[in-house]
Coordinates of C-alpha atoms in Angstrom, one line a residue:
Chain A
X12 CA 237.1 109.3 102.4
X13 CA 237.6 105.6 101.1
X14 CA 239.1 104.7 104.1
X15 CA 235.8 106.2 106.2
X16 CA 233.4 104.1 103.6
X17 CA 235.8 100.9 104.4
X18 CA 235.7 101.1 107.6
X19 CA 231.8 101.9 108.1
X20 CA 231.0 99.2 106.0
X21 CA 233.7 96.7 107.4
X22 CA 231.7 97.9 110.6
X23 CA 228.3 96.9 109.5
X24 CA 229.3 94.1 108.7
X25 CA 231.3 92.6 111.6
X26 CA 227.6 94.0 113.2
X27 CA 225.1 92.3 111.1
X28 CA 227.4 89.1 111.5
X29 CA 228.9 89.2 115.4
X30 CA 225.9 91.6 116.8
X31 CA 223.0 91.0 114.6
X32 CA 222.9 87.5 114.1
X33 CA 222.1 86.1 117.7
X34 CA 219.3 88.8 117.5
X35 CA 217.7 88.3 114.8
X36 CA 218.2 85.6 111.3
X37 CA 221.0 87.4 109.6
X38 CA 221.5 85.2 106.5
X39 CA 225.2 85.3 105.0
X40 CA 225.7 84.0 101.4
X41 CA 229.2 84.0 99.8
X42 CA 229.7 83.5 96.1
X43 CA 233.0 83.9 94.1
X44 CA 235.0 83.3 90.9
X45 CA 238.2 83.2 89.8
X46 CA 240.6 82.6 86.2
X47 CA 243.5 81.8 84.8
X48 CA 244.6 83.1 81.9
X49 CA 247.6 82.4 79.8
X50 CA 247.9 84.6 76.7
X51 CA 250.7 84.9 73.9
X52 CA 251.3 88.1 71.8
X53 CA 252.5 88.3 68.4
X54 CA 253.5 91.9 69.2
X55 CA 257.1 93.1 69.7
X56 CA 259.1 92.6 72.5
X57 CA 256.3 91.0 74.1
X58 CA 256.3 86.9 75.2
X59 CA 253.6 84.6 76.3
X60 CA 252.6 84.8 80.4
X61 CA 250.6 83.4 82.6
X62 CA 248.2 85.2 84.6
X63 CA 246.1 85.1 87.9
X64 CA 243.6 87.0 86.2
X65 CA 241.6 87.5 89.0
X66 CA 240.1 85.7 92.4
X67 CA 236.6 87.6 94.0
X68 CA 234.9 86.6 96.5
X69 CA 231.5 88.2 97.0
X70 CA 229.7 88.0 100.5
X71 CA 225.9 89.5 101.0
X72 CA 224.2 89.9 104.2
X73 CA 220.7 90.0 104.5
X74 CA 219.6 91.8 107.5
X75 CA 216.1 91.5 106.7
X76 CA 213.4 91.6 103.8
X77 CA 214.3 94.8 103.5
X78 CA 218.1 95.2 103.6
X79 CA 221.0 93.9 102.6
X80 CA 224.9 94.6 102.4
X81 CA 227.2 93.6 99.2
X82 CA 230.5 93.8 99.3
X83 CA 233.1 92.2 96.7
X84 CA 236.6 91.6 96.6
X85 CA 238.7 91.1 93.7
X86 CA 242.1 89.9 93.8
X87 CA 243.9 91.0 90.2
X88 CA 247.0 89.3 89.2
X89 CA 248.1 87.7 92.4
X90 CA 249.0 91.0 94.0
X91 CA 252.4 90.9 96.5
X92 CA 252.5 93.2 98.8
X93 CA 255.8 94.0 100.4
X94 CA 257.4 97.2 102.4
X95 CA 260.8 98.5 101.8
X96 CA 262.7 100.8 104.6
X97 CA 264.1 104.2 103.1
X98 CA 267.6 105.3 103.5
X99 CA 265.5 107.9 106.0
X100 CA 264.5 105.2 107.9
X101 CA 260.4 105.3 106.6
X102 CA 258.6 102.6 104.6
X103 CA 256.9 102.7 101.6
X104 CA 256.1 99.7 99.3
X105 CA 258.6 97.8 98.3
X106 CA 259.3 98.5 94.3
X107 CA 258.4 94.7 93.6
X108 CA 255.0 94.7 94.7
X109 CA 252.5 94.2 92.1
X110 CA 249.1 93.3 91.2
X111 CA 245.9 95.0 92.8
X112 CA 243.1 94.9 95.3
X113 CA 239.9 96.2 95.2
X114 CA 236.8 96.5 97.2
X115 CA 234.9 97.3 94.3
X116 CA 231.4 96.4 95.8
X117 CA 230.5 97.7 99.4
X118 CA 227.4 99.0 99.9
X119 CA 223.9 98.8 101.8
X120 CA 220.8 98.2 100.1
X121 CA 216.9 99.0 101.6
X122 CA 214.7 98.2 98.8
X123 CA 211.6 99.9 99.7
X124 CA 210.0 97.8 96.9
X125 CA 210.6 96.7 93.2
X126 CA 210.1 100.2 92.0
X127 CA 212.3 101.7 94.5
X128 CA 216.0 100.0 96.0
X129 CA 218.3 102.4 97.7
X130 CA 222.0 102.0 98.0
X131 CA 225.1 103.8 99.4
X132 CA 228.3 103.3 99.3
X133 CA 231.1 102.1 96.7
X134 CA 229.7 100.1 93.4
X135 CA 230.7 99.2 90.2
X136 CA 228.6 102.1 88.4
X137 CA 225.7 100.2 86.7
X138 CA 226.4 101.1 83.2
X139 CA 225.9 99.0 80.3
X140 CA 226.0 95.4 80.0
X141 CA 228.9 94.4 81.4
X142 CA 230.2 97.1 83.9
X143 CA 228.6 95.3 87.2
X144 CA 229.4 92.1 85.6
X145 CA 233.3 93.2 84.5
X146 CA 235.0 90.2 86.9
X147 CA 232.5 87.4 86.5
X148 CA 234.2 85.5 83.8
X149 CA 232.0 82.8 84.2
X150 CA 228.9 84.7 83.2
X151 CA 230.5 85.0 79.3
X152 CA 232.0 83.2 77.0
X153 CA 235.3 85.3 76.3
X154 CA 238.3 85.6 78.1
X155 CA 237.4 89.3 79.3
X156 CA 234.5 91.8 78.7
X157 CA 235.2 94.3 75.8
X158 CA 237.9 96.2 77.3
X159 CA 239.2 97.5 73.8
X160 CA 236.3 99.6 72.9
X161 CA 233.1 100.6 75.3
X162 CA 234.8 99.2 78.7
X163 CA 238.7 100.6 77.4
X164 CA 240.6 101.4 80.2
X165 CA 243.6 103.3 80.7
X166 CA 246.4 103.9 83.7
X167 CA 244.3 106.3 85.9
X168 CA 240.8 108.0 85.9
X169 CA 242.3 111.2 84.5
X170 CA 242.9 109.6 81.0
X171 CA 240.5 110.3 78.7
X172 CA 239.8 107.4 76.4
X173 CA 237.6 106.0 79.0
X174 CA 233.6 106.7 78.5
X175 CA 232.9 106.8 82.0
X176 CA 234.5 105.7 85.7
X177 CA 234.3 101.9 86.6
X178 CA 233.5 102.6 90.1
X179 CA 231.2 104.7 92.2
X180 CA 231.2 106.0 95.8
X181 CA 227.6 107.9 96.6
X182 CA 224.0 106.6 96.5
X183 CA 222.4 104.8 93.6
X184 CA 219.0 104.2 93.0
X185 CA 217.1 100.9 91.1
X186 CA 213.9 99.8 90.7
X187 CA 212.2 97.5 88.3
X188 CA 208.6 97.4 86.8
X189 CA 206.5 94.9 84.4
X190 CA 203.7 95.6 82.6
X191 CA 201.9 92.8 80.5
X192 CA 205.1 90.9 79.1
X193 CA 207.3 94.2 79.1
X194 CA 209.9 94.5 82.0
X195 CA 211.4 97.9 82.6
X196 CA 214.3 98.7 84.7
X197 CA 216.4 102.0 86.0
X198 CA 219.7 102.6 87.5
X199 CA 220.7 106.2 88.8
X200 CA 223.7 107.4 90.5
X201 CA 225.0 110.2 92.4
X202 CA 228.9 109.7 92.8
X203 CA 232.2 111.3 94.0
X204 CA 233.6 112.7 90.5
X205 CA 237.4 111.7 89.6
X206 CA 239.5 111.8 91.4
X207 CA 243.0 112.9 91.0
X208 CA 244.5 110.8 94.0
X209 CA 243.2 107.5 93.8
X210 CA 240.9 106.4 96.8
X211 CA 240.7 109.9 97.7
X212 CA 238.1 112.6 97.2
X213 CA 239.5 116.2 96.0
X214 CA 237.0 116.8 93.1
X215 CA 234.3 118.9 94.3
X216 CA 231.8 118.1 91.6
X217 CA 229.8 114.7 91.6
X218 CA 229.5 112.7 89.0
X219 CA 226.0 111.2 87.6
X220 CA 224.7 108.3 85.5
X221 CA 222.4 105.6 85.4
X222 CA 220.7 103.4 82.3
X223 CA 217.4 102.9 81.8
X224 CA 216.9 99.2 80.5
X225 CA 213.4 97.1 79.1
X226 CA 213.5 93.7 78.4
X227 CA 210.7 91.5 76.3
X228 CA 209.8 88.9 75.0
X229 CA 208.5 88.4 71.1
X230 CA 207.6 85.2 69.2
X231 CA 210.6 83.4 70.3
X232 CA 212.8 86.4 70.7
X233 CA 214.1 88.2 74.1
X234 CA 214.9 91.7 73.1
X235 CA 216.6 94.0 75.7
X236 CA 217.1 97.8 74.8
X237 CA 219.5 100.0 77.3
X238 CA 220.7 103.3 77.2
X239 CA 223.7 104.3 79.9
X240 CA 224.9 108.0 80.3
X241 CA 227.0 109.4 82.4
X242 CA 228.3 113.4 83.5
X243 CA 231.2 114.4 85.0
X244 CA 233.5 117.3 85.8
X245 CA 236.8 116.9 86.9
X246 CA 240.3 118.1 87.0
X247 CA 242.6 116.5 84.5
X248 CA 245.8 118.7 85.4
X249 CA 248.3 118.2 88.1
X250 CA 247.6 119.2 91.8
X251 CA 249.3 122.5 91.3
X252 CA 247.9 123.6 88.0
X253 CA 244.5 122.1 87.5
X254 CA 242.5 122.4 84.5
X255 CA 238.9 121.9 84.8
X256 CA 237.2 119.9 82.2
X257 CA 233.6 118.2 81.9
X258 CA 232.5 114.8 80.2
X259 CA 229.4 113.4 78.9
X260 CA 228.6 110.3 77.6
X261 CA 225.9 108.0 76.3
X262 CA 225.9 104.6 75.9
X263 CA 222.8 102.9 73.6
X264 CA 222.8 99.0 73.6
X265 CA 220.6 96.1 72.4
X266 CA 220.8 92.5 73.6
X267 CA 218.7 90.0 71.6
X268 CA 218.3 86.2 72.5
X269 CA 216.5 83.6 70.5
X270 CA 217.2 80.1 71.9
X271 CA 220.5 79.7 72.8
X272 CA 221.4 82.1 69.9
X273 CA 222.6 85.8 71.4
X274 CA 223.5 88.7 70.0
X275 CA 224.8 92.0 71.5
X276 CA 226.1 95.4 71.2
X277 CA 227.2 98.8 72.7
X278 CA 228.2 102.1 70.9
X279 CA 229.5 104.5 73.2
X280 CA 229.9 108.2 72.5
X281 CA 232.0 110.8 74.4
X282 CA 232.5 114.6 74.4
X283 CA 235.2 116.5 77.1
X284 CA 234.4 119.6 77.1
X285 CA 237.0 122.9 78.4
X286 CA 236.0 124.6 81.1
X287 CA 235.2 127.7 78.8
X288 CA 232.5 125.3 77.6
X289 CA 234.4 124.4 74.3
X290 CA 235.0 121.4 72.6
X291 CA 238.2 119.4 73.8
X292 CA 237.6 116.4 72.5
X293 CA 234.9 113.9 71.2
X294 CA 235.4 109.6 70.9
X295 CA 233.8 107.2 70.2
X296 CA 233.4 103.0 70.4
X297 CA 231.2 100.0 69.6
X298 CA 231.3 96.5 70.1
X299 CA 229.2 93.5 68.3
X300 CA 229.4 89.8 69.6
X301 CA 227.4 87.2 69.1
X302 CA 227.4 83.4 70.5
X303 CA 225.4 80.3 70.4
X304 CA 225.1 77.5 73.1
X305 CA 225.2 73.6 71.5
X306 CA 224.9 70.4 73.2
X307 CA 225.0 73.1 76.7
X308 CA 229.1 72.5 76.3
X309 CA 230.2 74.3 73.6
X310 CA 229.7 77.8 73.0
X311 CA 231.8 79.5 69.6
X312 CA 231.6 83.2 69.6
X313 CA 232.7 86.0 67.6
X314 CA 232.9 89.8 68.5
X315 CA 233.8 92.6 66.9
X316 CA 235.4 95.8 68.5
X317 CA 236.3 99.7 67.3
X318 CA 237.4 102.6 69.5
X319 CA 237.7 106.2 67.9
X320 CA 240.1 107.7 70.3
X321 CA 239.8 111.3 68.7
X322 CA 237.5 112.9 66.2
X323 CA 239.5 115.2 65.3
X324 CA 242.8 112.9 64.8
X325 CA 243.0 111.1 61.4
X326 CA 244.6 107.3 61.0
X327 CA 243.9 106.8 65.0
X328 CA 241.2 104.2 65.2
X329 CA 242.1 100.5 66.6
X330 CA 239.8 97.8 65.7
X331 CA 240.1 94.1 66.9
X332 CA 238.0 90.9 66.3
X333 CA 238.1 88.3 68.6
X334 CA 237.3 84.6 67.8
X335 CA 237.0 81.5 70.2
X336 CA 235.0 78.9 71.9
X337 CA 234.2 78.1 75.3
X338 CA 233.9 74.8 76.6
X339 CA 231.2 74.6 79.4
X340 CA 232.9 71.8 82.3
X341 CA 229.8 72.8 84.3
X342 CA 227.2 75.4 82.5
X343 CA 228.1 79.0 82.6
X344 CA 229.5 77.8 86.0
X345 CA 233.0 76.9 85.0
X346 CA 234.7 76.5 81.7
X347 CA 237.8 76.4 79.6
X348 CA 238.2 78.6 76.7
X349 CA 239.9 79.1 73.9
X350 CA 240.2 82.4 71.4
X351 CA 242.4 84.5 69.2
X352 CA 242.5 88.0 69.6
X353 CA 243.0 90.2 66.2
X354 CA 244.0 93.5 66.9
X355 CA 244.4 96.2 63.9
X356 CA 245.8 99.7 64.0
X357 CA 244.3 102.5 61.0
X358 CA 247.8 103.7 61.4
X359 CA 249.8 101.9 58.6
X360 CA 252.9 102.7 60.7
X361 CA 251.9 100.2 63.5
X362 CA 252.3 97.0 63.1
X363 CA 248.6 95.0 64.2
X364 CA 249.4 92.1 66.0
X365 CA 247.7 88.6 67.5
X366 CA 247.2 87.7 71.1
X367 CA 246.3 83.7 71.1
X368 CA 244.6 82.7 74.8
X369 CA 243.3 80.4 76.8
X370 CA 241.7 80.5 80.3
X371 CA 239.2 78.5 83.0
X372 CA 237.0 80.2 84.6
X373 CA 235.1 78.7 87.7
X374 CA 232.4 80.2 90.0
X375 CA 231.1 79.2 93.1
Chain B
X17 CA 204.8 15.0 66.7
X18 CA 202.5 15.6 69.7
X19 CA 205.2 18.0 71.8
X20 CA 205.4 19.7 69.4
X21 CA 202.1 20.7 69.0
X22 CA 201.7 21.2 72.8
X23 CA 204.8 23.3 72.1
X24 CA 203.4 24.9 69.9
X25 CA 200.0 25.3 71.9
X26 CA 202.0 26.8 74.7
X27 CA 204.0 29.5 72.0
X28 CA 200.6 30.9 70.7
X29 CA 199.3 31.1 74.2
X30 CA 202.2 32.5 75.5
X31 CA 202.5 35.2 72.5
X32 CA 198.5 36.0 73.2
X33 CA 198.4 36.3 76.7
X34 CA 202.0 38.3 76.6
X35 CA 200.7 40.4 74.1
X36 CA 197.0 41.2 76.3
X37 CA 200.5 42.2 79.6
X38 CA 202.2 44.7 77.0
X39 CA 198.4 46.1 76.1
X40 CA 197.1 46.4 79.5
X41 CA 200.9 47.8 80.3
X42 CA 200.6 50.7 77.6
X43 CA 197.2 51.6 78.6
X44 CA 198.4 52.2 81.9
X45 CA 201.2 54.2 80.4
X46 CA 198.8 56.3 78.9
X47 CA 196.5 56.9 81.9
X48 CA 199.0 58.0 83.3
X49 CA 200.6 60.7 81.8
X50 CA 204.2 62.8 83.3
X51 CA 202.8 65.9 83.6
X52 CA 204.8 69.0 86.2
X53 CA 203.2 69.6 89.4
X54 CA 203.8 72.7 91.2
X55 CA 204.5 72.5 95.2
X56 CA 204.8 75.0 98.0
X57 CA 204.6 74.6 101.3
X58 CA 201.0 73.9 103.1
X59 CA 201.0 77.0 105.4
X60 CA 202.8 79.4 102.8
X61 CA 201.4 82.4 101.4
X62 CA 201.4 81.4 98.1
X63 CA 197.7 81.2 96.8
X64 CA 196.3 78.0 95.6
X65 CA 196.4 79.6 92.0
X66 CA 198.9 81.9 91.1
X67 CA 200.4 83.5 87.5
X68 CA 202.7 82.0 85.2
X69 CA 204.3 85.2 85.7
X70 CA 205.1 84.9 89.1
X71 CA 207.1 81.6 89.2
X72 CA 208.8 83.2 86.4
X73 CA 209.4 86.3 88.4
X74 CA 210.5 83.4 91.5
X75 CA 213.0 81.5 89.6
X76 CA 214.3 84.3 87.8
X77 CA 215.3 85.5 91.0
X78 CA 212.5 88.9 90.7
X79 CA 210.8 88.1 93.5
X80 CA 212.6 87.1 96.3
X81 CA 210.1 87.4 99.1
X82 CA 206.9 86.8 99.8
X83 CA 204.7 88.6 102.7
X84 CA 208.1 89.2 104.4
X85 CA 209.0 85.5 103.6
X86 CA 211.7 84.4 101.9
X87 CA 211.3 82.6 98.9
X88 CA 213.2 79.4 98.4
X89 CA 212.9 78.0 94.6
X90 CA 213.9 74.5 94.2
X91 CA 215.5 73.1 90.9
X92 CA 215.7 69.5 90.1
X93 CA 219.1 68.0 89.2
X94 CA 217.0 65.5 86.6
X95 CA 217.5 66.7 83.3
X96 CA 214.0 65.5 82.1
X97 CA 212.5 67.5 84.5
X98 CA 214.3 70.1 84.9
X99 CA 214.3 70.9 81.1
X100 CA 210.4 70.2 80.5
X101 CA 210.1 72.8 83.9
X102 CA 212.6 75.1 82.3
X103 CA 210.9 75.3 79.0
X104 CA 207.5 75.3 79.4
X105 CA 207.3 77.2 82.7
X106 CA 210.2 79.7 82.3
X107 CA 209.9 79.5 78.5
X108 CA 213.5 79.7 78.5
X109 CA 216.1 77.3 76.9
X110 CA 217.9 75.0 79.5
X111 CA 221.1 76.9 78.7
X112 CA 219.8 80.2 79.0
X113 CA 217.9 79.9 82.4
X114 CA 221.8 78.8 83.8
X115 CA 223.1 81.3 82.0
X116 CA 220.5 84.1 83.5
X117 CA 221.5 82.2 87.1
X118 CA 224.8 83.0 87.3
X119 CA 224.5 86.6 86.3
X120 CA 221.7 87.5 89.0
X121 CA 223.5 85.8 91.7
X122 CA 226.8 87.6 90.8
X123 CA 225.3 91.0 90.0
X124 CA 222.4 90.8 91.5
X125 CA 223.0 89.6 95.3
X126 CA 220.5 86.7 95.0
X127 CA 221.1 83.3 95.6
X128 CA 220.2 80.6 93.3
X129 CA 217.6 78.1 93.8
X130 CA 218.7 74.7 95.5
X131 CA 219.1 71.6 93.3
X132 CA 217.8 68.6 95.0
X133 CA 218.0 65.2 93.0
X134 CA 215.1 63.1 94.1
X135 CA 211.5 64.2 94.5
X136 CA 211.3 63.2 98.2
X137 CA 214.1 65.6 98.9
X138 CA 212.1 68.7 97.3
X139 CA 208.9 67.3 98.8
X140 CA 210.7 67.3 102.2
X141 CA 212.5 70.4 101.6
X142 CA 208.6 72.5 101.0
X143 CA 207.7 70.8 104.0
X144 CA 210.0 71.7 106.2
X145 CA 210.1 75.9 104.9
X146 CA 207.5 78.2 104.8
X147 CA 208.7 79.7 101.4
X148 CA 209.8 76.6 100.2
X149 CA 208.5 76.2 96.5
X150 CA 209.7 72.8 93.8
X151 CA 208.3 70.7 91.3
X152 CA 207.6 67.0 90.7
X153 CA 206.3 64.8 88.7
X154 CA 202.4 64.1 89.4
X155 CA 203.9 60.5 89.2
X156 CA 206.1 61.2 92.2
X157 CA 203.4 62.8 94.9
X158 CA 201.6 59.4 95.5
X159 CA 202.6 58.1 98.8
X160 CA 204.9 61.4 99.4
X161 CA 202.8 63.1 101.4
X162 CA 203.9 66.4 103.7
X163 CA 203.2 69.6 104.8
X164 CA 202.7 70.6 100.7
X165 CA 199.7 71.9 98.7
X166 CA 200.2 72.0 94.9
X167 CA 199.5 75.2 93.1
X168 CA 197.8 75.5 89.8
X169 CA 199.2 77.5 87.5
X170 CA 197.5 80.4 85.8
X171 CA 198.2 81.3 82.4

């Protein structure tokens, strides 16, 4: 199925560009960004590294007024690729290959007008704050978005600590509205559910979410409400004994900026549900940052992060706090930055630990 | 004794006729105040008025076309101007507008407006595109004509 999506899109696209363009003014823009991070942990066994965090490169097409095709391609810790034979004489990839590719943005967009933008294919699922924004480092202060609470992450889409999936591949729907000095805004998706092979659909559910965001402006103060959710049913067994469960989750948020003053938060909130309907677990995370831009070169920021991973489990909850600066080269364009990572376990039995980092991240 | 009150003649007449320079200079100065002028092109189909809103909604990257033509914001690489532009039109802080630019364009498939440094680029640049929309200083449209009509802004 992902191959099918790839390939129709690589298609449109060689077409707006090789077949389109002599036709009619096909207008290409390419963006990008890309970081360096090297981080050392206090934590056992584990030893400062280096990393190619990541390298996208973004290109949009615009047909016409009217449509437009987004793709994006990110470039995680300097994947190699390499093939091994077998002893049977087939390849497969070689053991050392690491790092990871993604086409996480490839889809078509026909805005019909501001109220009403439609786009199909594969997304980042626009949830939250940060989800659409998850590799453009340049765009905030920290070293990465808060991937230890609200945006967690774990090995595969089956694992359940995560509040909803990063990636979408169905049709999505936008639109924005203003009244007076009031902006509203929606986002609403219908997407392949999860997957138990990756890039692959065998889930015969869809899943669905969306946000529904407002943004204005009081006295001197930008405030900018959101609520995300998101509903899916999938199979979190093996192949050849699934077991069927559902999740939902909501998402509430509030973003306020006074000057160069900002302050923001998310609180996530999760139930899986059995098939039978009954509970099989419930989770729970928040995050709180805040920043503040002097001189337009240095921005200090502070956020604070909790995940829940169970309800039900006592002395499980993980907390970290996360202190730095960012020094802006160029603007929210590129910058270096600096920032301690504090990361605390309610489990007296694990030992909490420090990660110190530093990064640049550039866009173009 | 004599040179030097001819010297002396010519220091007082100097300081008066220095000081009436510096006073005609300032009144000048004040007749004629920096104030933000708002260009499009001549033929575009931008009205001769339009809403604060709306060049908001243009730079913010909101509105993107116009009548099926494509909008094309200009930004100044002067700070002056760019700040005075930034805060009184967008009512944004400097560091906030380039903060909001940089998440649009890499969330929100838009590109961001050109930066042009002098006003005879920008005046040049409205000229030559039907969409094309900048500002100057009304100090820097005399004797820079083009194909531009200036649009008053409606609060």
């Amino acid at each position: 199925m992902f191959n099918r999506v790839l390939g129709i899109v690589v298609a449109v696209i060689l077409t707006a560009g090789g077949l389109l363009s002599p036709l009619q003014s096909v207008e290409w823009m390419w963006n990008g960004y890309a970081g360096v991070n090297y981080e050392d942990s206090s934590e056992a066994g584990k030893h400062g590294s280096f990393d190619a965090y990541v390298l996208s490169l973004s290109p949009k097409v615009l047909i016409d007024e009217k449509t437009s095709v987004i793709g994006q391609i990110d470039w995680e810790h300097a994947p190699f690729i390499d093939v091994s034979t077998n002893s049977d004489g087939t390849k497969s990839l070689d053991k050392r290959a690491s790092g990871e590719i993604t086409l996480s943005n490839a889809y078509i967009q026909y805005a019909l007008s501001d109220l009403l933008k439609i786009n199909a294919g594969k997304f980042f699922v626009p949830i939250g704050f940060y989800n659409q924004i998850l590799y453009a480092i340049p765009t905030y202060p920290t070293l990465k978005i808060p991937a230890e609470s609200v945006y967690k992450r774990k090995g595969n889409g089956q694992e359940d600590a995560v509040f909803f999936q990063r990636y979408g591949m169905g049709l999505w729907l936008s639109g924005n509205y203003s009244i007076v000095k009031t902006k509203l805004g929606y986002d609403l998706y219908l997407a392949n559910g999860r997957s138990f092979k990756y890039h692959e659909d065998d889930n015969d559910n869809k899943s669905v979410g969306g946000r529904v965001k407002m943004a204005w402006k009081t006295f001197a103060t930008d405030i900018r409400p959101i609520v995300s959710f998101y509903t899916d049913k999938y199979n979190a067994g093996t192949p050849l004994l699934p077991v069927t469960r559902s999740q939902r989750s909501i998402v509430p948020g509030l973003e306020m900026e006074a000057g160069n003053l900002l302050v923001k938060s998310e609180i996530a909130a999760s139930r899986i549900k059995n098939e039978d309907g009954s509970k099989y677990k419930d989770f729970s995370a928040y995050y709180i940052e805040t920043y503040y831009t002097f001189l337009e070169k240095f921005t200090p920021y502070l956020r604070f992060e909790a995940i829940e991973p169970d309800k039900d489990v006592k002395n499980d909850r993980e907390k970290e706090t996360t202190v730095g600066l960012a020094y802006h080269l160029i603007p929210w364009v590129s910058q270096i930055k600096f920032q301690v990572r504090l990361h605390d376990f309610e489990d007296s039995t694990k030992q909490s630990f420090k990660i110190y980092g530093v990064g640049i991240a550039v866009g173009f | 004794m004599k040179i030097f009150k001819n010297l002396l003649g010519l220091l007082i007449a100097g300081v008066f006729f220095n000081s009436l320079i510096i006073g005609q200079e300032r009144k000048s100065d004040t007749q004629k105040v920096k104030r933000i002028v708002m260009i499009a092109n001549k033929n575009s189909v931008f009205r001769p008025a339009i809403n604060a809103d709306e060049i908001k909604d243009i730079y913010l990257g909101n509105e993107k076309f116009k009548n099926k033509v494509k909008i094309l914001p200009v930004n100044r690489k002067d700070k002056k101007i760019f700040d005075e532009f930034v805060t009184r039109f967008l009512e944004m802080t400097p560091t906030s507008y380039k903060n909001h630019l940089v998440k649009t364009v890499f969330a929100g498939g838009w590109s961001a407006p050109k930066v042009m440094e002098k006003a005879e680029e920008v005046i040049k640049f409205v000229s030559e595109n039907a969409g094309g929309m900048g500002y100057v200083w009304n100090t820097e449209l005399s004797g820079n004509g083009g194909d531009i009509k200036i649009i008053n802004i409606k609060k």
